[in-house]
PDB file of C-alpha atoms in Angstrom:
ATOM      1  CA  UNK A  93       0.000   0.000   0.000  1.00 35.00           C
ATOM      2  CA  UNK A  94       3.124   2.399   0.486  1.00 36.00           C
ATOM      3  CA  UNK A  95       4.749   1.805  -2.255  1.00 39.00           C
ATOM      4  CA  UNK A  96       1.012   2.755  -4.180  1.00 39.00           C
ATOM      5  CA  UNK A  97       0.992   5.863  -2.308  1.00 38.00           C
ATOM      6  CA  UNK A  98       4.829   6.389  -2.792  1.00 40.00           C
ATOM      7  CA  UNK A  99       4.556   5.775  -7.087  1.00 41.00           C
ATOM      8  CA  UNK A 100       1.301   7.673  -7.022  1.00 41.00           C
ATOM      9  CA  UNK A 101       2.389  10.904  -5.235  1.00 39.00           C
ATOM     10  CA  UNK A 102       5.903  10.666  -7.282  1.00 41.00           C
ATOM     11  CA  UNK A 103       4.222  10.235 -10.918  1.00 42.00           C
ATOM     12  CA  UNK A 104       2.538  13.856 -10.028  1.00 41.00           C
ATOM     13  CA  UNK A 105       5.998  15.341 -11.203  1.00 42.00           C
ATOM     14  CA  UNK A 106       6.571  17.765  -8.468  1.00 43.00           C
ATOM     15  CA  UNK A 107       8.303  17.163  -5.181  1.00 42.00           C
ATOM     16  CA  UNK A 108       5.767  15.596  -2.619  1.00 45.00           C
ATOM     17  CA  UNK A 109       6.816  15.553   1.043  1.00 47.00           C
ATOM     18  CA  UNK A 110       4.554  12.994   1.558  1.00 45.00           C
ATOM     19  CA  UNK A 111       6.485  10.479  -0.713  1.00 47.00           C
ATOM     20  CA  UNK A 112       9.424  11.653   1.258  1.00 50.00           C
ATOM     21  CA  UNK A 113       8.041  11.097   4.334  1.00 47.00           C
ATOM     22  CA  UNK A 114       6.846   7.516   3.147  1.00 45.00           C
ATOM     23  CA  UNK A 115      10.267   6.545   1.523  1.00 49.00           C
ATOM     24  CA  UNK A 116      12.144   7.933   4.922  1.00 52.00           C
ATOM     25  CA  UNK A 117      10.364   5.682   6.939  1.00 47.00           C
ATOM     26  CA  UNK A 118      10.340   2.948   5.284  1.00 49.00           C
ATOM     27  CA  UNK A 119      14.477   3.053   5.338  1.00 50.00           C
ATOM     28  CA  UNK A 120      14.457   3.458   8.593  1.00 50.00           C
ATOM     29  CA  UNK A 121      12.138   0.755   9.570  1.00 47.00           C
ATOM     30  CA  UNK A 122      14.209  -1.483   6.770  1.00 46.00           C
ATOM     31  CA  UNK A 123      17.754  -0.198   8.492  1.00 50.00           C
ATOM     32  CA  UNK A 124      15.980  -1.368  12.245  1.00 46.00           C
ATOM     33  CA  UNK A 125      15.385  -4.547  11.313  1.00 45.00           C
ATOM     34  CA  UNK A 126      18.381  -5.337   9.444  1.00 49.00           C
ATOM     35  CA  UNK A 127      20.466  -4.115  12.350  1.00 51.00           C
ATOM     36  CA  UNK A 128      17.903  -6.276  14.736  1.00 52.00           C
ATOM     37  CA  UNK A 129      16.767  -3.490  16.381  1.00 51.00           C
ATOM     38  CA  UNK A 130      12.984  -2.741  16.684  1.00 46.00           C
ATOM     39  CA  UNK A 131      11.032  -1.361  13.449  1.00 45.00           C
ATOM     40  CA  UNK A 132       8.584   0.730  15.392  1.00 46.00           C
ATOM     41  CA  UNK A 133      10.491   1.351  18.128  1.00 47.00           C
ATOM     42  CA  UNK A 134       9.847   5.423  18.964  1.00 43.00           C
ATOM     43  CA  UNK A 135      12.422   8.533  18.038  1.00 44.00           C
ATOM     44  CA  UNK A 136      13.287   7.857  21.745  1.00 47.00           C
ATOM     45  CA  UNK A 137      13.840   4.097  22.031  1.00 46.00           C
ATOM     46  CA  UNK A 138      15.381   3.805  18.635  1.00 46.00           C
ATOM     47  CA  UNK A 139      19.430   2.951  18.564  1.00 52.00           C
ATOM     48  CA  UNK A 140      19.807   5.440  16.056  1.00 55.00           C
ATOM     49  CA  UNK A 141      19.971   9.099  16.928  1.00 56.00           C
ATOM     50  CA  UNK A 142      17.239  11.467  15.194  1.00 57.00           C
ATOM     51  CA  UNK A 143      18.690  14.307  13.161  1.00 57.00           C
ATOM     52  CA  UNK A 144      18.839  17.863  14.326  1.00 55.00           C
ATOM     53  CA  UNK A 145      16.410  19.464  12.571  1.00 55.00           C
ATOM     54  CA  UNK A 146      18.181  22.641  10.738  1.00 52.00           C
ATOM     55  CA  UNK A 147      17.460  26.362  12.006  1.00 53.00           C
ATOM     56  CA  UNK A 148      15.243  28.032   9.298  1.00 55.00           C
ATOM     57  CA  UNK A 149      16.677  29.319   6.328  1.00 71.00           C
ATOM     58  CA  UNK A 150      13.415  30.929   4.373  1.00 76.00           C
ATOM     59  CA  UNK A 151      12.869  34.526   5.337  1.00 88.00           C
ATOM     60  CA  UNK A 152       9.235  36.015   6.070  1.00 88.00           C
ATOM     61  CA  UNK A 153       9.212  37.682   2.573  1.00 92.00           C
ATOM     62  CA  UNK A 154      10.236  33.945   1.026  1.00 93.00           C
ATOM     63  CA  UNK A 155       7.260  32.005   3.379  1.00 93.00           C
ATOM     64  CA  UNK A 156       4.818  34.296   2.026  1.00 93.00           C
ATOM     65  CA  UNK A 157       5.869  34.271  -1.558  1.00 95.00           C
ATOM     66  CA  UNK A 158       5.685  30.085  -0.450  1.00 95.00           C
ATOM     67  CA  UNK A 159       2.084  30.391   0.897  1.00 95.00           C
ATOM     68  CA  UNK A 160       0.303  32.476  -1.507  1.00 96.00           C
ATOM     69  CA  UNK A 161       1.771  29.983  -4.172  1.00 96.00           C
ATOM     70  CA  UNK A 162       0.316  27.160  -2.351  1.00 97.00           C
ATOM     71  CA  UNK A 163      -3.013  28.866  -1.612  1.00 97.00           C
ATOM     72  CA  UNK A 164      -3.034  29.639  -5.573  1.00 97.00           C
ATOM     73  CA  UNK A 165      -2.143  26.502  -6.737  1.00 97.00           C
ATOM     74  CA  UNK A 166      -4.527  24.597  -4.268  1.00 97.00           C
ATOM     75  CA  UNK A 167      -7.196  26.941  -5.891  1.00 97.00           C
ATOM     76  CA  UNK A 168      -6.385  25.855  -9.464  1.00 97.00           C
ATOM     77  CA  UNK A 169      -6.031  22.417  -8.425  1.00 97.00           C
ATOM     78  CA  UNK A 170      -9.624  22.342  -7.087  1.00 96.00           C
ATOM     79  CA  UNK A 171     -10.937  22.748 -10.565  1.00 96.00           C
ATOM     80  CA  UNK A 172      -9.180  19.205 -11.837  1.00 95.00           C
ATOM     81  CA  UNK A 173     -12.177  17.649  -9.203  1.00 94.00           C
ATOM     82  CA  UNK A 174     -14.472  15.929 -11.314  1.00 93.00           C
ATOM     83  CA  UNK A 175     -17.615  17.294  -9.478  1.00 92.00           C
ATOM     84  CA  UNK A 176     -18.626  20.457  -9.036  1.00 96.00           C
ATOM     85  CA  UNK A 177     -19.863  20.136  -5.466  1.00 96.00           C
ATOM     86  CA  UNK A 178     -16.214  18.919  -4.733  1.00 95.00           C
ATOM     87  CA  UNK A 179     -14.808  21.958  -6.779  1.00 96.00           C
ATOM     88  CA  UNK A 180     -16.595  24.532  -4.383  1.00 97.00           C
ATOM     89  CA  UNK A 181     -15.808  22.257  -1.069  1.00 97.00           C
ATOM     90  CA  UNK A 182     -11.942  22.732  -1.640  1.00 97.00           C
ATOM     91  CA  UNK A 183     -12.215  26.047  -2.203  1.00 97.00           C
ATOM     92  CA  UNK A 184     -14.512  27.239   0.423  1.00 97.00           C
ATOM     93  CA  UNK A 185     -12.111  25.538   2.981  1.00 97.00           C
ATOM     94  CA  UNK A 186      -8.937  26.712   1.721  1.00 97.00           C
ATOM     95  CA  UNK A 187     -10.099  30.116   1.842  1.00 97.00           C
ATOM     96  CA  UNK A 188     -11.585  30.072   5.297  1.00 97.00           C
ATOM     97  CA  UNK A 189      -8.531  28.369   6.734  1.00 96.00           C
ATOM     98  CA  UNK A 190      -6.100  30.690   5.110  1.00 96.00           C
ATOM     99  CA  UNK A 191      -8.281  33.543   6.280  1.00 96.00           C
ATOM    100  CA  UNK A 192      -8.218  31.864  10.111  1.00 96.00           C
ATOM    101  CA  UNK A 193      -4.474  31.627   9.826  1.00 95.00           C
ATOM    102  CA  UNK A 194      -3.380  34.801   8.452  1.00 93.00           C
ATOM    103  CA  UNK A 195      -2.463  36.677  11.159  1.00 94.00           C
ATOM    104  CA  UNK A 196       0.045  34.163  12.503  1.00 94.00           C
ATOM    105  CA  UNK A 197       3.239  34.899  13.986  1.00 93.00           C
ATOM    106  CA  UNK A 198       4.375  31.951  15.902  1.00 93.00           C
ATOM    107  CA  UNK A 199       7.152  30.903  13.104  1.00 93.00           C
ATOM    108  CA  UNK A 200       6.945  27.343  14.030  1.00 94.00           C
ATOM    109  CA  UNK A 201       3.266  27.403  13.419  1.00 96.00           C
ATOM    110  CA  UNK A 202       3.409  29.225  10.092  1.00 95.00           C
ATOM    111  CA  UNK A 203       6.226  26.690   9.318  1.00 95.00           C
ATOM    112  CA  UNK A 204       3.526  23.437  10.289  1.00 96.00           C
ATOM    113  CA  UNK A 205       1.010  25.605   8.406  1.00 96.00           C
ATOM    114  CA  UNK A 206       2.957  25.602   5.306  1.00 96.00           C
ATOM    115  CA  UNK A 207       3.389  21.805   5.174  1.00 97.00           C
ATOM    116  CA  UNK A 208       0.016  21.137   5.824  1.00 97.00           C
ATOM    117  CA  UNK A 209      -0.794  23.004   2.635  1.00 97.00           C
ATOM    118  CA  UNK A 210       1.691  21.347   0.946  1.00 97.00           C
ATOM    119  CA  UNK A 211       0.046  18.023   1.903  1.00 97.00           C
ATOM    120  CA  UNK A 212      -3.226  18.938   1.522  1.00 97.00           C
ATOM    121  CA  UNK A 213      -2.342  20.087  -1.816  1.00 97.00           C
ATOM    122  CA  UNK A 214      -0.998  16.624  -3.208  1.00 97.00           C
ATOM    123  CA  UNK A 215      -3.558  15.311  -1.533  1.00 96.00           C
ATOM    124  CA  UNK A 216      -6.244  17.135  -3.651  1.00 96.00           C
ATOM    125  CA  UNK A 217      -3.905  16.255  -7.017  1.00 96.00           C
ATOM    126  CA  UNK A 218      -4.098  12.720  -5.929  1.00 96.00           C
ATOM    127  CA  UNK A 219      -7.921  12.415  -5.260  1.00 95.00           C
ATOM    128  CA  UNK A 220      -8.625  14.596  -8.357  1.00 95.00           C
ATOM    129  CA  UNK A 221      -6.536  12.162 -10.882  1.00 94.00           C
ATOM    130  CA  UNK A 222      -8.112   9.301  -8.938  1.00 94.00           C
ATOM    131  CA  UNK A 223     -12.148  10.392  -8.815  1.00 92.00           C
ATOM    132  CA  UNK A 224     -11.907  11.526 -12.687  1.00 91.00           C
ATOM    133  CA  UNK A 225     -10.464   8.244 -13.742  1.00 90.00           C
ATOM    134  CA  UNK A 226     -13.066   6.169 -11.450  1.00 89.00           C
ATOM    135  CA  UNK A 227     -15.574   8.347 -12.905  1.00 86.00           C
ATOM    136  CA  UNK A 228     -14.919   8.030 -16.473  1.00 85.00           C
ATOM    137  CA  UNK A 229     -15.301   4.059 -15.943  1.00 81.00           C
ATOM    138  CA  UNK A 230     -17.684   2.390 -17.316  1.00 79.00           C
ATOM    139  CA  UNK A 231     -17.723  -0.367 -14.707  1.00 79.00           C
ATOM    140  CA  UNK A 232     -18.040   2.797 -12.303  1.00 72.00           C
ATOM    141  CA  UNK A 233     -20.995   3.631 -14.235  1.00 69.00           C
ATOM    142  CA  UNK A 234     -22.643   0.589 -14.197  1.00 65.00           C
ATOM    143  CA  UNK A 235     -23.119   0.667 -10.961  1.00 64.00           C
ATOM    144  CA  UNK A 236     -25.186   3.558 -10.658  1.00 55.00           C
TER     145      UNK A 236
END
């Protein structure tokens, strides 16, 4: 099932975190295992040390440049859904949580803020690609 998620996130042509994310832990359940350690053993049980994340190298000018081209390309995203009714749900919620959120200035939380956008936006390229091919099926049809 991961490696379905993994090829469809990576055949989207951009860089997905969530196929990162995937392929990272995979390795380091693989690495566990080989080296007889536990493969869901916790950040804090596992033998090997987690990495230092690395202090923040965007500026404020650069994270908003990065947001409104998320919020923008969620938008145009929205209109590869199949359905109209789906169309206007995506929308409608990435406007009202971009309006809740815009007056943050906790940097950590404009930084988790960011990558949920991120996700949610492969996450609406994935479903779109998936609903217009299940709806163009016949067999799909069929059923109805």
């Amino acid at each position: 099932m991961l490696t379905m998620l993994t090829a469809s996130l990576s055949s989207l042509g951009r860089s997905h975190s969530a196929a990162r994310i995937i392929s990272q832990s995979r390795a380091a359940a693989f690495s566990a295992v080989a080296s007889g350690g536990d493969p869901i053993a916790t950040p804090a049980t596992a033998s090997t040390p987690t990495p230092t994340p690395s202090p923040p190298t965007e500026t404020t000018e650069s994270r908003r440049i990065r947001a409104l081209s998320l919020y923008r390309q969620i938008l145009r995203a929205a209109d590869t859904m199949p359905t109209r009714n789906r169309q206007n749900y995506i929308k409608r919620k990435t406007r009202s949580e971009y309006r809740k959120h815009m007056t943050l200035t906790d940097l950590d939380e404009i930084v988790f803020q960011l990558r949920l956008a991120d996700t949610n936006l492969d996450t609406v390229l994935v479903q779109a690609e998936h609903l217009s091919r299940l709806f163009s099926d016949p067999e799909y049809q069929n059923y109805n």
